[in-house]
CSV table of C-alpha atoms in Angstrom, one decimal:
chain,number,residue,atom,x,y,z
A,1,MET,CA,89.2,85.3,75.8
A,2,VAL,CA,89.3,87.4,79.0
A,3,THR,CA,91.5,90.7,77.9
A,4,ASN,CA,92.1,93.3,80.3
A,5,VAL,CA,94.0,91.3,82.5
A,6,LYS,CA,97.4,89.8,82.5
A,7,PHE,CA,98.4,86.8,84.2
A,8,ASP,CA,101.5,86.1,85.6
A,9,GLU,CA,104.5,83.5,84.4
A,10,LYS,CA,102.5,80.6,85.6
A,11,GLY,CA,99.3,81.6,84.0
A,12,LEU,CA,97.4,82.8,87.4
A,13,ILE,CA,95.8,85.7,88.6
A,14,PRO,CA,95.2,86.4,92.6
A,15,ALA,CA,91.6,86.9,93.1
A,16,VAL,CA,90.4,88.1,96.3
A,17,VAL,CA,87.0,86.9,96.8
A,18,GLN,CA,84.7,89.4,99.0
A,19,ASP,CA,81.2,88.6,100.0
A,20,ALA,CA,79.1,91.7,98.5
A,21,THR,CA,76.9,92.3,101.1
A,22,SER,CA,79.1,92.1,104.5
A,23,LYS,CA,82.3,93.1,102.4
A,24,GLU,CA,84.5,90.6,104.5
A,25,VAL,CA,87.3,89.2,102.7
A,26,LEU,CA,86.5,85.5,102.2
A,27,THR,CA,89.8,83.8,100.3
A,28,VAL,CA,92.6,84.7,98.3
A,29,ALA,CA,92.8,82.1,95.5
A,30,TYR,CA,94.1,82.0,92.0
A,31,MET,CA,92.3,81.7,88.6
A,32,ASN,CA,94.1,80.8,85.1
A,33,GLU,CA,92.6,82.2,82.1
A,34,GLU,CA,90.3,78.9,81.8
A,35,SER,CA,88.6,79.4,85.5
A,36,LEU,CA,88.1,82.8,84.8
A,37,ALA,CA,86.1,82.5,81.7
A,38,LYS,CA,83.9,79.7,83.0
A,39,THR,CA,83.5,82.3,86.3
A,40,ILE,CA,82.5,84.9,84.0
A,41,GLU,CA,80.5,82.4,81.9
A,42,THR,CA,78.7,81.0,85.0
A,43,LYS,CA,78.6,83.5,87.0
A,44,GLU,CA,79.9,81.0,90.0
A,45,THR,CA,83.6,80.8,91.2
A,46,TRP,CA,86.1,79.0,89.3
A,47,PHE,CA,89.4,78.5,90.5
A,48,TYR,CA,92.7,76.9,89.8
A,49,SER,CA,94.4,74.6,92.3
A,50,ARG,CA,97.9,75.2,92.4
A,51,SER,CA,98.2,72.2,94.8
A,52,ARG,CA,96.2,70.0,92.9
A,53,GLN,CA,97.0,71.8,89.5
A,54,GLU,CA,93.5,71.5,88.1
A,55,LEU,CA,90.4,73.8,87.9
A,56,TRP,CA,87.7,73.9,91.2
A,57,HIS,CA,84.7,75.0,91.2
A,58,LYS,CA,84.3,76.5,94.5
A,59,GLY,CA,80.8,74.3,96.1
A,60,ALA,CA,81.2,71.7,93.8
A,61,THR,CA,81.5,68.9,96.7
A,62,SER,CA,80.0,71.1,99.2
A,63,GLY,CA,77.3,72.9,98.0
A,64,ASN,CA,78.5,76.3,99.4
A,65,ILE,CA,78.7,77.8,95.8
A,66,GLN,CA,79.6,81.8,95.2
A,67,LYS,CA,77.3,83.7,93.1
A,68,VAL,CA,79.5,86.4,91.1
A,69,VAL,CA,78.2,90.1,91.6
A,70,ASP,CA,81.2,91.6,89.9
A,71,ILE,CA,84.5,91.0,88.9
A,72,ARG,CA,86.9,94.2,89.4
A,73,PHE,CA,90.4,94.7,88.0
A,74,ASP,CA,93.2,96.5,89.7
A,75,CYS,CA,95.1,99.3,87.7
A,76,ASP,CA,98.1,97.1,86.9
A,77,GLN,CA,95.6,94.9,85.8
A,78,ASP,CA,97.3,91.8,87.7
A,79,ALA,CA,94.7,91.2,90.2
A,80,LEU,CA,90.5,90.9,90.8
A,81,VAL,CA,88.5,91.2,93.2
A,82,VAL,CA,85.3,89.1,93.0
A,83,LEU,CA,82.2,90.7,94.7
A,84,VAL,CA,79.8,86.8,95.7
A,85,GLN,CA,76.7,86.0,97.0
A,86,PRO,CA,78.2,82.9,99.5
A,87,ALA,CA,75.6,79.8,99.5
A,88,GLY,CA,77.4,78.9,103.3
A,89,PRO,CA,81.4,79.3,104.4
A,90,ALA,CA,84.2,79.9,102.2
A,91,CYS,CA,86.8,78.5,104.2
A,92,HIS,CA,87.3,73.9,104.2
A,93,THR,CA,87.4,74.5,107.8
A,94,GLY,CA,83.6,75.6,108.1
A,95,SER,CA,84.7,79.1,108.8
A,96,TYR,CA,83.0,82.1,107.1
A,97,SER,CA,85.8,83.8,106.0
A,98,CYS,CA,89.5,82.0,105.5
A,99,PHE,CA,91.1,85.0,107.3
A,100,SER,CA,89.8,84.3,110.9
A,101,ASN,CA,93.3,84.8,112.6
A,102,SER,CA,94.6,88.3,113.5
A,103,LEU,CA,98.8,88.4,113.8
A,104,LEU,CA,98.7,91.2,115.9
A,105,GLY,CA,97.0,88.8,118.4
A,106,LYS,CA,93.1,90.3,117.9
A,107,GLU,CA,89.8,89.0,118.5
A,108,THR,CA,88.7,88.6,114.8
A,109,VAL,CA,84.6,89.5,114.0
A,110,THR,CA,84.3,88.3,110.7
A,111,ALA,CA,80.8,86.9,111.4
A,112,GLU,CA,81.8,83.4,111.4
A,113,ASP,CA,78.6,82.7,112.9
A,114,ARG,CA,77.0,84.4,110.0
A,115,PHE,CA,75.3,81.0,108.5
A,116,ALA,CA,74.9,79.6,112.3
A,117,ILE,CA,71.4,81.4,112.8
A,118,LEU,CA,70.2,79.5,109.7
A,119,SER,CA,70.9,75.5,111.1
A,120,ILE,CA,69.4,77.1,114.6
A,121,LEU,CA,66.8,78.3,112.1
A,122,GLU,CA,66.2,74.8,110.5
A,123,GLU,CA,66.5,73.0,113.8
A,124,THR,CA,63.6,74.7,115.4
A,125,ILE,CA,61.6,74.7,112.6
A,126,ALA,CA,62.0,71.1,112.7
A,127,LYS,CA,61.0,70.4,116.3
B,1,MET,CA,110.8,87.0,112.7
B,2,VAL,CA,107.7,86.9,112.0
B,3,THR,CA,106.1,83.5,112.7
B,4,ASN,CA,102.3,82.0,111.3
B,5,VAL,CA,102.5,82.5,108.0
B,6,LYS,CA,104.2,81.6,105.0
B,7,PHE,CA,106.7,83.2,101.7
B,8,ASP,CA,106.7,81.9,98.4
B,9,GLU,CA,109.5,80.8,96.7
B,10,LYS,CA,110.5,84.4,95.7
B,11,GLY,CA,110.1,85.0,99.5
B,12,LEU,CA,106.7,87.5,99.4
B,13,ILE,CA,103.0,86.8,100.3
B,14,PRO,CA,100.0,89.0,98.9
B,15,ALA,CA,98.9,91.9,100.8
B,16,VAL,CA,95.3,92.3,100.5
B,17,VAL,CA,95.1,96.1,101.9
B,18,GLN,CA,91.3,96.6,103.2
B,19,ASP,CA,89.8,99.8,104.5
B,20,ALA,CA,88.6,99.4,107.6
B,21,THR,CA,85.9,101.5,107.8
B,22,SER,CA,84.3,101.0,104.6
B,23,LYS,CA,85.5,97.8,104.1
B,24,GLU,CA,86.4,98.6,100.0
B,25,VAL,CA,89.3,96.5,99.1
B,26,LEU,CA,92.0,99.2,98.2
B,27,THR,CA,95.2,97.6,96.8
B,28,VAL,CA,96.9,94.0,96.3
B,29,ALA,CA,100.4,94.0,96.9
B,30,TYR,CA,103.3,91.7,98.2
B,31,MET,CA,105.1,91.8,101.5
B,32,ASN,CA,108.7,90.2,102.0
B,33,GLU,CA,109.5,89.6,105.6
B,34,GLU,CA,111.3,92.9,106.2
B,35,SER,CA,108.4,94.9,104.7
B,36,LEU,CA,106.0,92.7,106.9
B,37,ALA,CA,108.3,93.2,110.2
B,38,LYS,CA,108.5,97.1,109.4
B,39,THR,CA,104.6,97.2,108.9
B,40,ILE,CA,103.8,95.6,112.3
B,41,GLU,CA,106.7,97.7,114.2
B,42,THR,CA,105.7,101.1,112.8
B,43,LYS,CA,101.5,100.0,112.3
B,44,GLU,CA,102.2,101.7,108.3
B,45,THR,CA,101.5,99.4,105.3
B,46,TRP,CA,105.2,98.2,104.2
B,47,PHE,CA,105.5,96.8,101.0
B,48,TYR,CA,108.0,94.9,98.5
B,49,SER,CA,107.7,96.5,94.9
B,50,ARG,CA,108.8,93.2,92.6
B,51,SER,CA,109.3,95.8,89.6
B,52,ARG,CA,111.8,97.8,91.7
B,53,GLN,CA,112.9,94.9,93.8
B,54,GLU,CA,112.7,97.1,97.2
B,55,LEU,CA,111.0,97.8,100.3
B,56,TRP,CA,108.1,100.9,99.7
B,57,HIS,CA,106.8,102.7,102.8
B,58,LYS,CA,103.4,103.7,100.9
B,59,GLY,CA,102.7,107.1,101.7
B,60,ALA,CA,106.3,108.4,102.1
B,61,THR,CA,106.4,110.4,98.7
B,62,SER,CA,102.6,110.7,98.5
B,63,GLY,CA,101.9,111.5,102.1
B,64,ASN,CA,99.0,108.6,101.8
B,65,ILE,CA,100.1,106.6,104.5
B,66,GLN,CA,97.9,103.9,105.5
B,67,LYS,CA,97.7,103.2,109.6
B,68,VAL,CA,97.3,99.3,110.1
B,69,VAL,CA,94.4,98.7,112.1
B,70,ASP,CA,94.9,94.4,112.1
B,71,ILE,CA,96.6,91.6,110.2
B,72,ARG,CA,95.0,88.6,109.6
B,73,PHE,CA,96.2,85.4,107.4
B,74,ASP,CA,94.4,82.6,106.0
B,75,CYS,CA,94.0,78.8,106.7
B,76,ASP,CA,96.8,78.3,104.3
B,77,GLN,CA,98.8,81.2,106.1
B,78,ASP,CA,100.1,82.2,102.4
B,79,ALA,CA,97.7,85.4,102.4
B,80,LEU,CA,97.2,88.4,104.7
B,81,VAL,CA,94.6,91.0,104.9
B,82,VAL,CA,95.3,94.1,106.5
B,83,LEU,CA,93.1,96.4,107.7
B,84,VAL,CA,94.0,100.0,107.4
B,85,GLN,CA,93.0,103.4,107.8
B,86,PRO,CA,93.9,105.5,104.7
B,87,ALA,CA,95.1,109.3,104.8
B,88,GLY,CA,94.2,109.6,100.9
B,89,PRO,CA,94.3,107.4,98.0
B,90,ALA,CA,95.1,103.9,97.7
B,91,CYS,CA,95.9,104.3,94.0
B,92,HIS,CA,98.7,106.6,92.4
B,93,THR,CA,96.2,107.3,89.6
B,94,GLY,CA,94.5,109.5,92.3
B,95,SER,CA,91.8,106.6,92.8
B,96,TYR,CA,90.4,106.1,96.5
B,97,SER,CA,90.9,102.4,95.5
B,98,CYS,CA,93.2,100.7,92.9
B,99,PHE,CA,90.1,98.7,91.7
B,100,SER,CA,87.9,100.6,90.1
B,101,ASN,CA,87.0,98.8,86.9
B,102,SER,CA,84.5,96.3,86.2
B,103,LEU,CA,85.5,92.9,84.0
B,104,LEU,CA,81.7,92.7,83.7
B,105,GLY,CA,81.1,96.4,82.3
B,106,LYS,CA,79.5,97.5,85.8
B,107,GLU,CA,79.5,100.4,87.3
B,108,THR,CA,81.8,100.6,90.3
B,109,VAL,CA,81.0,102.4,93.2
B,110,THR,CA,83.9,102.4,95.5
B,111,ALA,CA,83.3,106.0,97.2
B,112,GLU,CA,86.4,107.5,94.7
B,113,ASP,CA,85.2,110.6,96.1
B,114,ARG,CA,85.4,109.5,99.3
B,115,PHE,CA,88.4,112.5,99.6
B,116,ALA,CA,87.1,114.8,97.5
B,117,ILE,CA,84.7,116.3,100.0
B,118,LEU,CA,88.0,117.5,102.0
B,119,SER,CA,89.6,119.3,99.4
B,120,ILE,CA,86.1,121.1,98.9
B,121,LEU,CA,85.8,121.7,102.5
B,122,GLU,CA,89.6,122.9,102.5
B,123,GLU,CA,88.8,125.2,99.4
B,124,THR,CA,85.6,126.5,100.8
B,125,ILE,CA,87.6,127.3,103.7
B,126,ALA,CA,90.2,129.1,102.6
B,127,LYS,CA,87.8,131.5,100.8
């Protein structure tokens, strides 16, 4: 059982996933008690998908797992910040972060090409 | 009217408040359409308090307003990251960030003393 945190009436708590190195916010997802317990146990992120209504191991299909460095909770104990080392893009669109659009029309410099350099390196080595 | 983002069945969207400079996550709060519009208009953070059921201008009483640098939305359009320049601690406990406790028992180095130096400087000058 996970103490210290409170789940809402649907049994969920919002989890802000943040890159432990770049400090960029990658995703906001939701955890239930089971997914939080699995995250703590495996040190990889597990969420609860509200649309599919099932547990979801980030990176299980894409390979883009997120290694957990720390999990912080706030003063109200009703939100989490999960600090991670991502193995690849966090977003299903292939972007480094899910937050790549600005409401104020500003350019977002969210290190979207953070992993692009690895592909280029890979290609160069393969030649 | 704010387009591009979706509010939940309670008319709310979670807003992750992040220090634009240090990149620390300060708070997770909620906005309704009116508070988001006021945030965009005034370039200071306004939230909707779920407990008090009213709009809430961060810093109105404490003076610790948060100047808005950018507002980003995610690929699902159902979460916001608000990048701010905080005038003081974000947390009602006086901490720099609301996320100053670790579920994994790690020490949190969330620059809690970020503003303490200003108080010391103030005292020194006053002498």
